Each structure stands twice: as structure tokens, then as C-alpha cells.
């Protein structure tokens, strides 16, 4: 087994993965014409989420990974990270000092995959429908600062923002800003089912069973005009129920690449007992896991209860029992390898201080044990999730201060229930929408947040978040983000637990894996190829 490791180099406000070592070797798998990629992500259409692949509604890493291959955005994060650069646009930029007017010019000859021309009106239509639909996922909030859209001819669009936002170019690189056709995507409702029509590197076809995708086929789009250097003609993405079945498919050469989510046991086995013909690629992770609290729920509305939980959790014990070598403790909502991170939770709570947990509850006249139910998704974040919550339950109950039970649900039910406020405490994971510290703050704490959290802090929303957005030089926002993290640690609307690494296993004849999956677990399937040669452009 060859092992590849990517080292994350953090620059203030930017995250740039740097290749430390890689190498191709002969051998490998028989995947036919298509490169076959495995995932445990599930793509289901349900009553609550009938349009899992509509850019106006989709808001999880799995569906965004499908959309990134198929729906083009004005901007993109370049290979290896860094500041956004034009993709469907030929140029973009702010036209004022306040960062409130952003102008883009489209590439010449831009087309949808079906050959229809793309104009500025299509871009305007796509953004406006996202705002009008206001899907329950909360993804529309990424475009929430857009006050008005103006077109100038067929090729120019101007975004007028409600307030300064230096991160707006990043937001235009996310799938919610994907360009869709008014002929195929209704204006005021989501497009039900599993069809996608865009102008990205690939066209898309889904094989569906019982309203769930079992395999997705990405075929090179001959009408694509952009800067993606497409290294293959076809990729198949196969969805597995669990990591064990995905691992067996890799071993038997039914798939060429094994992506999220490998289990901790699989990673450790590959590290300790390498297999010939298999390579393991490791990336420093930008994934975080945290507990969310419904601050309106009877058991979680008291800040003292949330603080006592923070005093009681032992992150080191959790990681050693569940995620050996795949995670590290996280003491802020912003990961440690992102500029502006501070250890706010460690500074306030340390590691498992039961005396302070008890006195916090006592001072607030809260009777113990406090009864809580921790909810988690059983099929979305990997095989270790159930054991993680069993460990959290045991830590809390062993303190004598809590009476905790746990309950797992499939993602297709868990996420709608969480949004509806059915859970007092729940486990969530987060992969950043774009590489800026704001994206670990605004989605959880601002108005229209993705958690649908009732928690409100006027200082955060009215002063600190707007202040951070005004700084085009992101290093100038360091002090502001420090204040935000301290407030979060004191109020505990969310409780950070750990940040993880990203691992990908593949056959040795597959090249480009180190670029095809980044530290945010985002897929760039166009980077994959067999051997060292690529198809002609």
C-alpha cells in the first residue's frame, strides 16, 4: 500500500492544501470505461425533501458533491485552495470600497449541457428563485445579503448587497449559486426528483430504487466552458449502506476509489496492515462535529445546563475510544487549522471539571440529575457515530449530574426533525461551504441559520458578524472573530467536540486522488484518471 499525505497550510483567511508527497504505481482495478467511486452518502427523495438535488434546496456535503460536478457557478475555489477565481464568469470584482456592489461578466459562448445559451438573465433567475423558494434547509441564507440583481446586456450581472461582505465571492462558488435554466427549474418551487441540468463538467444520470439513488453516472459535458481540466470521460458514484460493504467493494475491485465515510477501524487496519495495490490518502480535515442545543427546549434553555455539559465532556476520552488517530479535540466552533481560531472552550471549561459542572448547576438552582436525550443521525456521518454518542451518554451519566438517553435516526428523518425543533440536544457535523472562518459562525448563529436555532445574541448579529464581513483583509477580522468565539463559549448554543481528518482509499492505478478530494471532503471527480495519461481536451 502506498500512503499519500496532504499538509494543510493555513493563511489568514485562506486555507491552502499543499501536496507533500504522492506517487503513482502500476497495478489496480478493473473499472471498465468509467472510474467507479464509492460513498456512504445517501440520496433519498422524501415527503419532507422531495427535491434532494435542487441547488435551491440541497445543503449537505453529499448532495453538494453531486452538484459541484454538474451545475456551474460564477466563481470557484482553485485547485489547492485560495481565494475564489472566475469559473462561469470571465471576470468578477467589487466596484466600490464598501464591498457592497459586485460585478461579473460571463464567459463568451457559455451554454447549458443541452446547448441552450446562458445569459446574465439565467444567473439572475437562479439566484432569485433560491431567495424566493426559501427552502427549509436554510441554504438560501448564503444569498441572503443580496438586495437586488441587475443585468447589463446578456453578459454582465451586478449584485447589490444589503451590507458589506468581503466573503461574497466565496458564496458565489457554492452550489446554491449554481446557474440553472428557467425552462427546467420552476420559479417558485423546487424541482422534485433526481434530475440535474446545468453547464458544469459533467451531465448526470441517476439509477434510482425505492426513491433512493443507488448509482449516479457523470459523463463528460461536451458543451462545458470553464477552467476545470477534465481528466476522464465518465465517473460512476455508487452509494453503499455502510463503510464495510464499501470496503469489500474496493477489495474486490468493484470500485476504484473509496471516499467518505471510511470507518476508524478501516483506516487503522490500512495503516497497520497495508494491502498491495491499495493506496491511502490522508488530508488534514476541516470537518467538525458538535452538539447543538435547542435553547427554547425546557431541558436545554438554561445556560447553566449547557455550561455543565461543557464542563462534563471529555474530548480526549471520546476520541481515544471512537476515532483513534482520525480526529483531535476541538475547543472552538472554528477549527484549529483555520486562521482566527482560539481555544475559547478550553480556556473556560478545560477538560472534564465535574466540580465546576456541579457548582454551575447548583448556583442556578437546577435539580440533578438533569434529564436529556441526545439525538444523532445513524447513517450520515460514518460508522463511528453511534459509539460516539454512547460514549457521550456514559460520560454525562457517570458524573451523576445527568440522566441521558440517546436516539439515532436516519438522515432523511433526522434532518427535517432537527430543523423542526423536535430535538433538545442533537449531534451535527459540518464541512465548510467555503474556506473562511465566517462559515463556521454565520450558519449556526446568524438569522436564518441552517440549524434553525432559536438562539439569538444581538451583539453577534448586530455588531460582530457585520464587522467581520467588512474586512477585505481577513487578518484584520482576527480580533472580531476572537470575541465571537468567546461569546459562543459562554452561551454554549453549540458545543464543539472534535475536528477530523479526511481519508480516501484507492487502487494504485488511479491518479489524481489527492486533488479529487479536498480537506473539506468536497469531490472534484474531474481530477481522477487511470495511470498517468489523460483524455484529449
Coordinates of C-alpha atoms in Angstrom, one line a residue, residues 112-353:
X112 CA -26.1 24.6 -20.7
X113 CA -25.4 20.9 -21.4
X114 CA -28.4 20.8 -23.8
X115 CA -26.9 23.6 -26.0
X116 CA -29.1 26.5 -24.8
X117 CA -27.1 29.7 -24.4
X118 CA -26.5 31.1 -20.8
X119 CA -27.1 34.8 -20.3
X120 CA -27.0 37.1 -17.3
X121 CA -30.7 36.7 -17.0
X122 CA -30.2 33.0 -16.3
X123 CA -27.8 33.9 -13.4
X124 CA -30.3 36.4 -12.1
X125 CA -33.2 33.9 -12.3
X126 CA -31.2 31.2 -10.5
X127 CA -30.3 33.5 -7.5
X128 CA -33.8 34.9 -7.3
X129 CA -35.5 31.5 -7.3
X130 CA -33.3 30.5 -4.4
X131 CA -34.3 33.5 -2.4
X132 CA -38.0 33.1 -3.3
X133 CA -38.2 29.4 -2.5
X134 CA -36.6 29.8 0.9
X135 CA -36.1 26.0 1.3
X136 CA -36.3 24.5 4.8
X137 CA -32.6 23.6 4.6
X138 CA -31.7 27.2 5.1
X139 CA -29.3 27.2 2.2
X140 CA -30.8 30.4 0.8
X141 CA -29.2 32.3 3.6
X142 CA -25.9 32.2 1.7
X143 CA -27.6 34.5 -0.8
X144 CA -29.5 36.4 1.9
X145 CA -27.3 39.5 1.7
X146 CA -28.2 40.1 -2.0
X147 CA -30.6 43.1 -2.1
X148 CA -31.0 43.4 -5.8
X149 CA -29.7 41.9 -9.0
X150 CA -29.2 44.0 -12.2
X151 CA -28.2 42.8 -15.7
X152 CA -26.4 44.8 -18.3
X153 CA -26.9 43.1 -21.6
X154 CA -26.5 39.3 -22.0
X155 CA -23.1 39.0 -20.3
X156 CA -23.0 41.2 -17.2
X157 CA -24.7 40.9 -13.9
X158 CA -24.3 43.2 -10.9
X159 CA -25.1 42.1 -7.3
X160 CA -26.2 44.9 -5.0
X161 CA -25.6 43.8 -1.4
X162 CA -27.6 44.9 1.7
X163 CA -24.3 45.3 3.7
X164 CA -20.6 44.9 3.2
X165 CA -19.5 41.4 2.6
X166 CA -15.9 40.6 1.7
X167 CA -16.8 36.9 1.6
X168 CA -19.4 37.2 -1.2
X169 CA -17.0 35.8 -3.9
X170 CA -16.7 32.7 -1.8
X171 CA -20.5 32.3 -1.6
X172 CA -20.8 32.6 -5.4
X173 CA -18.6 29.5 -5.6
X174 CA -21.1 27.3 -3.7
X175 CA -23.8 25.2 -5.4
X176 CA -26.6 27.3 -4.1
X177 CA -25.3 29.9 -6.6
X178 CA -25.4 27.4 -9.4
X179 CA -26.8 28.5 -12.7
X180 CA -30.0 26.7 -13.8
X181 CA -32.4 27.0 -16.7
X182 CA -35.8 28.7 -16.3
X183 CA -37.1 26.1 -18.8
X184 CA -36.3 23.2 -16.5
X185 CA -36.4 24.7 -13.0
X186 CA -39.7 26.2 -11.8
X187 CA -39.5 29.7 -10.4
X188 CA -41.4 29.3 -7.1
X189 CA -40.9 25.6 -6.2
X190 CA -38.2 23.1 -6.1
X191 CA -37.6 20.6 -8.9
X192 CA -38.7 17.3 -7.5
X193 CA -36.8 14.1 -8.1
X194 CA -33.3 13.3 -9.2
X195 CA -32.7 15.2 -12.5
X196 CA -30.0 17.8 -12.8
X197 CA -29.4 20.1 -15.8
X198 CA -26.5 22.5 -15.7
X199 CA -23.4 23.7 -17.5
X200 CA -20.7 22.0 -15.3
X201 CA -18.1 19.5 -16.3
X202 CA -20.5 16.6 -16.4
X203 CA -24.0 15.6 -17.3
X204 CA -25.8 13.4 -14.8
X205 CA -28.0 10.3 -14.7
X206 CA -29.3 8.6 -11.6
X207 CA -30.2 5.0 -11.1
X208 CA -33.0 5.0 -8.5
X209 CA -34.5 2.3 -6.4
X210 CA -37.2 3.0 -3.8
X211 CA -36.8 6.8 -4.1
X212 CA -33.0 6.5 -3.4
X213 CA -30.1 6.8 -5.7
X214 CA -28.0 3.6 -5.9
X215 CA -25.7 4.8 -8.6
X216 CA -25.0 8.1 -10.3
X217 CA -23.3 8.4 -13.7
X218 CA -21.3 11.5 -14.6
X219 CA -20.5 11.8 -18.3
X220 CA -18.2 14.5 -19.7
X221 CA -20.2 17.5 -20.9
X222 CA -19.1 18.4 -24.4
X223 CA -20.5 21.9 -24.1
X224 CA -18.6 22.8 -20.9
X225 CA -16.7 26.0 -21.0
X226 CA -14.7 26.7 -17.8
X227 CA -11.3 26.2 -16.3
X228 CA -11.8 22.7 -14.9
X229 CA -9.2 20.4 -16.5
X230 CA -11.3 17.2 -17.0
X231 CA -9.1 14.1 -16.8
X232 CA -11.7 11.4 -17.6
X233 CA -14.8 10.8 -19.7
X234 CA -17.0 9.1 -17.2
X235 CA -17.3 8.5 -13.5
X236 CA -19.8 6.4 -11.6
X237 CA -20.7 7.2 -8.0
X238 CA -22.1 4.2 -6.1
X239 CA -23.9 4.6 -2.8
X240 CA -23.3 2.0 -0.1
X241 CA -25.3 1.4 3.0
X242 CA -22.2 1.3 5.2
X243 CA -18.4 1.5 5.2
X244 CA -17.9 -2.3 5.5
X245 CA -19.8 -3.0 2.2
X246 CA -17.9 -0.2 0.5
X247 CA -14.6 -1.6 1.7
X248 CA -15.4 -5.0 0.4
X249 CA -16.3 -3.5 -3.0
X250 CA -12.8 -1.8 -3.0
X251 CA -11.1 -5.1 -2.1
X252 CA -12.9 -6.9 -4.9
X253 CA -12.2 -4.1 -7.4
X254 CA -15.9 -3.4 -7.9
X255 CA -15.0 0.2 -7.2
X256 CA -11.8 2.1 -7.8
X257 CA -12.0 4.8 -5.1
X258 CA -13.5 4.7 -1.5
X259 CA -14.5 8.1 -0.2
X260 CA -16.5 9.3 2.8
X261 CA -17.0 7.8 5.1
X262 CA -14.4 5.3 5.9
X263 CA -14.7 3.9 9.4
X264 CA -11.9 4.4 12.0
X265 CA -11.4 0.7 12.1
X266 CA -10.8 0.6 8.3
X267 CA -8.3 3.4 8.4
X268 CA -6.4 1.9 11.3
X269 CA -6.3 -1.5 9.5
X270 CA -5.0 0.0 6.3
X271 CA -2.3 1.9 8.3
X272 CA -1.2 -1.2 10.2
X273 CA -1.6 -3.9 7.6
X274 CA -1.2 -2.3 4.1
X275 CA -2.6 -4.1 1.1
X276 CA -0.8 -4.4 -2.2
X277 CA -2.4 -2.3 -4.9
X278 CA -4.2 0.0 -2.4
X279 CA -3.1 3.5 -1.5
X280 CA -4.4 5.6 1.4
X281 CA -4.6 9.4 1.0
X282 CA -4.8 11.5 4.2
X283 CA -5.8 15.1 4.4
X284 CA -5.9 17.4 7.4
X285 CA -9.6 17.8 8.0
X286 CA -11.9 20.8 8.0
X287 CA -14.8 18.7 9.2
X288 CA -16.1 19.5 12.7
X289 CA -18.6 17.7 15.0
X290 CA -20.6 19.5 17.6
X291 CA -23.7 19.2 19.8
X292 CA -26.4 21.7 19.1
X293 CA -28.9 22.9 21.7
X294 CA -32.5 24.0 21.2
X295 CA -32.3 27.0 23.5
X296 CA -36.1 27.1 23.7
X297 CA -36.5 23.5 24.8
X298 CA -37.3 23.1 28.6
X299 CA -34.2 21.0 29.4
X300 CA -31.7 23.0 27.3
X301 CA -32.9 26.6 27.6
X302 CA -31.0 27.2 30.8
X303 CA -27.4 28.3 30.0
X304 CA -26.2 26.6 33.2
X305 CA -27.3 23.2 31.9
X306 CA -25.4 23.8 28.6
X307 CA -22.4 25.0 30.5
X308 CA -22.5 22.0 32.8
X309 CA -22.5 19.7 29.8
X310 CA -19.4 21.6 28.5
X311 CA -17.7 21.0 31.9
X312 CA -18.5 17.3 31.8
X313 CA -17.5 16.3 28.3
X314 CA -14.0 14.7 28.0
X315 CA -13.0 15.1 24.4
X316 CA -9.7 13.1 24.8
X317 CA -11.6 10.1 26.1
X318 CA -14.1 10.4 23.3
X319 CA -11.5 10.4 20.6
X320 CA -9.4 7.6 22.0
X321 CA -12.4 5.3 22.3
X322 CA -14.0 6.1 18.9
X323 CA -11.8 8.0 16.5
X324 CA -8.3 6.8 17.3
X325 CA -5.9 8.8 15.0
X326 CA -8.7 10.2 12.9
X327 CA -9.7 13.3 15.0
X328 CA -8.4 15.8 17.5
X329 CA -10.2 17.7 20.3
X330 CA -11.9 20.9 19.2
X331 CA -12.2 23.8 21.6
X332 CA -13.9 26.4 19.4
X333 CA -16.5 26.3 16.7
X334 CA -13.7 27.4 14.3
X335 CA -11.2 24.6 13.7
X336 CA -7.6 24.9 14.9
X337 CA -6.2 24.9 11.4
X338 CA -8.3 27.8 10.3
X339 CA -6.9 31.3 10.9
X340 CA -8.6 33.3 13.8
X341 CA -9.2 30.1 15.8
X342 CA -9.0 30.5 19.6
X343 CA -9.3 27.8 22.3
X344 CA -12.3 29.6 23.9
X345 CA -13.9 26.5 25.2
X346 CA -10.7 25.1 26.8
X347 CA -10.0 28.5 28.3
X348 CA -13.4 28.5 30.0
X349 CA -14.1 24.8 30.7
X350 CA -10.8 22.9 30.5
X351 CA -11.3 19.1 30.2
X352 CA -14.0 17.5 32.4
X353 CA -14.2 19.5 35.6

